[in-house]
Amino acid sequence: RQRANNSKQQTTTTTMSVDAKSAAVVAERTGGGSALRISLHPLVILTMSDHFTRAKFTEKPSTTPPRIVGALLGTQKGRDVEIINCFELVATVEKNAIKAVDMGYLKKKQEQFKKVYPDYEILGWYTTGSAPQPSDLEIHKSLLEINENPLLLLLDSEAAYRTDTEDLSLYLYESELHVVDQQPVMMFVGTQYTIATVEAERIGVDHVAHVKSGGAAGSQLTSQLQGMYGAIKMLSDRVKVLLRYVDAVRSGKAPYDHELMRQVSGLCCQLPALDTVAFRDEFLGEYNDALLVTYLAALTKTLNTMNEVSEKYTVAQGHGTRGHMFF
């Protein structure tokens, strides 16, 4: 694991750079640092970036970046919180302010993820902007029924394009109750986080980081794959040359060269004999496993479609037929 670059400085910058509206919902932390140890996986960052890029190029041109909304998934064991994945949410955005989130869609996605990842839970939500807005606090409160202490991950899309800094333009917030005018008020407070990666994520991040304009990439993975492709292509070309020569000798178009044919025969004898019982059994086993995975994927998709049709049928028929089974 690597600690995020200047995570403490990022939290301080978040507090200092808020505007007048954000100052009403962002406060300094009281009572020392956060009690949670939060780690963030690169998959979440890549998914948020992809979500924002698609929203930017599909919506109507505007002077302000689009607001996106999504849910954070992960695990929490005591004080250790690990944000592993995320998904998009259906939200109503008016004048660059998030007005509402479809809670029904959120709960449905949560149930679907629980079936595949039973240990994952909703840890909070993410959006874009330079600082939290008053409307964000209302969305944050609506998530209290799912998580008693949700997190807010904020992506500053404008700061991400700056080249004068190497800091991540990602800011993480918790919620605290502060006394304002002798009344308890929920406010956002910045918190620190660390970047936690696994091998697959490191390969993906390295590949994305080295992508160049025009679609070319210079990551270590790409170099290895290109080298492997070149070696296989060279081997294939040379095998084709030998095949053409053997075919020409058999058809009488080329003279029979005993020395060359002995070299071709010796090369063939060096190749491993793959037509064995053990090879066929292993190959058929892997082939059947691949077919089984494909079959299970199709079956899961079909069951999901049947479930959606059943729910629509129940809603259309009314509550009186809720107990009937639909097929």
PDB file of N, CA and C in Angstrom, residues 15 17-28 131-134 187-188:
ATOM      1  N   THR A  15     -10.439  22.517   2.840  1.00  0.00           N
ATOM      2  CA  THR A  15     -11.083  23.419   3.794  1.00  0.00           C
ATOM      3  C   THR A  15     -10.844  24.874   3.435  1.00  0.00           C
ATOM      4  N   SER A  17     -10.145  26.197   0.374  1.00  0.00           N
ATOM      5  CA  SER A  17     -10.538  26.667  -0.940  1.00  0.00           C
ATOM      6  C   SER A  17     -12.044  26.668  -1.165  1.00  0.00           C
ATOM      7  N   VAL A  18     -12.857  26.443  -0.135  1.00  0.00           N
ATOM      8  CA  VAL A  18     -14.298  26.405  -0.315  1.00  0.00           C
ATOM      9  C   VAL A  18     -14.820  27.819  -0.487  1.00  0.00           C
ATOM     10  N   ASP A  19     -15.959  27.915  -1.222  1.00  0.00           N
ATOM     11  CA  ASP A  19     -16.584  29.212  -1.433  1.00  0.00           C
ATOM     12  C   ASP A  19     -17.572  29.479  -0.303  1.00  0.00           C
ATOM     13  N   ALA A  20     -18.375  30.545  -0.476  1.00  0.00           N
ATOM     14  CA  ALA A  20     -19.293  30.947   0.587  1.00  0.00           C
ATOM     15  C   ALA A  20     -20.369  29.891   0.833  1.00  0.00           C
ATOM     16  N   LYS A  21     -20.884  29.305  -0.267  1.00  0.00           N
ATOM     17  CA  LYS A  21     -21.920  28.286  -0.100  1.00  0.00           C
ATOM     18  C   LYS A  21     -21.360  27.043   0.569  1.00  0.00           C
ATOM     19  N   SER A  22     -20.164  26.644   0.163  1.00  0.00           N
ATOM     20  CA  SER A  22     -19.569  25.443   0.730  1.00  0.00           C
ATOM     21  C   SER A  22     -19.179  25.643   2.180  1.00  0.00           C
ATOM     22  N   ALA A  23     -18.817  26.868   2.546  1.00  0.00           N
ATOM     23  CA  ALA A  23     -18.423  27.132   3.929  1.00  0.00           C
ATOM     24  C   ALA A  23     -19.553  26.845   4.905  1.00  0.00           C
ATOM     25  N   ALA A  24     -20.788  26.869   4.420  1.00  0.00           N
ATOM     26  CA  ALA A  24     -21.922  26.613   5.307  1.00  0.00           C
ATOM     27  C   ALA A  24     -22.082  25.135   5.628  1.00  0.00           C
ATOM     28  N   VAL A  25     -21.437  24.254   4.848  1.00  0.00           N
ATOM     29  CA  VAL A  25     -21.591  22.819   5.073  1.00  0.00           C
ATOM     30  C   VAL A  25     -20.256  22.132   5.333  1.00  0.00           C
ATOM     31  N   VAL A  26     -19.147  22.859   5.288  1.00  0.00           N
ATOM     32  CA  VAL A  26     -17.822  22.285   5.534  1.00  0.00           C
ATOM     33  C   VAL A  26     -17.246  22.939   6.774  1.00  0.00           C
ATOM     34  N   ALA A  27     -16.697  22.117   7.671  1.00  0.00           N
ATOM     35  CA  ALA A  27     -16.156  22.637   8.926  1.00  0.00           C
ATOM     36  C   ALA A  27     -14.837  21.952   9.225  1.00  0.00           C
ATOM     37  N   GLU A  28     -14.095  22.544  10.151  1.00  0.00           N
ATOM     38  CA  GLU A  28     -12.859  21.941  10.622  1.00  0.00           C
ATOM     39  C   GLU A  28     -13.193  20.795  11.572  1.00  0.00           C
ATOM     40  N   ALA A 131     -15.889  21.585  -4.177  1.00  0.00           N
ATOM     41  CA  ALA A 131     -16.173  21.507  -2.739  1.00  0.00           C
ATOM     42  C   ALA A 131     -17.625  21.090  -2.560  1.00  0.00           C
ATOM     43  N   PRO A 132     -17.975  20.504  -1.422  1.00  0.00           N
ATOM     44  CA  PRO A 132     -19.374  20.107  -1.184  1.00  0.00           C
ATOM     45  C   PRO A 132     -20.305  21.310  -1.180  1.00  0.00           C
ATOM     46  N   GLN A 133     -21.501  21.111  -1.704  1.00  0.00           N
ATOM     47  CA  GLN A 133     -22.519  22.140  -1.766  1.00  0.00           C
ATOM     48  C   GLN A 133     -23.642  21.838  -0.763  1.00  0.00           C
ATOM     49  N   PRO A 134     -24.474  22.827  -0.436  1.00  0.00           N
ATOM     50  CA  PRO A 134     -25.574  22.577   0.509  1.00  0.00           C
ATOM     51  C   PRO A 134     -26.508  21.449   0.060  1.00  0.00           C
ATOM     52  N   MET A 187     -22.367  18.623   9.321  1.00  0.00           N
ATOM     53  CA  MET A 187     -21.465  19.290   8.397  1.00  0.00           C
ATOM     54  C   MET A 187     -20.414  18.299   7.921  1.00  0.00           C
ATOM     55  N   PHE A 188     -19.808  18.609   6.770  1.00  0.00           N
ATOM     56  CA  PHE A 188     -18.738  17.787   6.216  1.00  0.00           C
ATOM     57  C   PHE A 188     -17.397  18.182   6.824  1.00  0.00           C
TER      58      PHE A 188
END
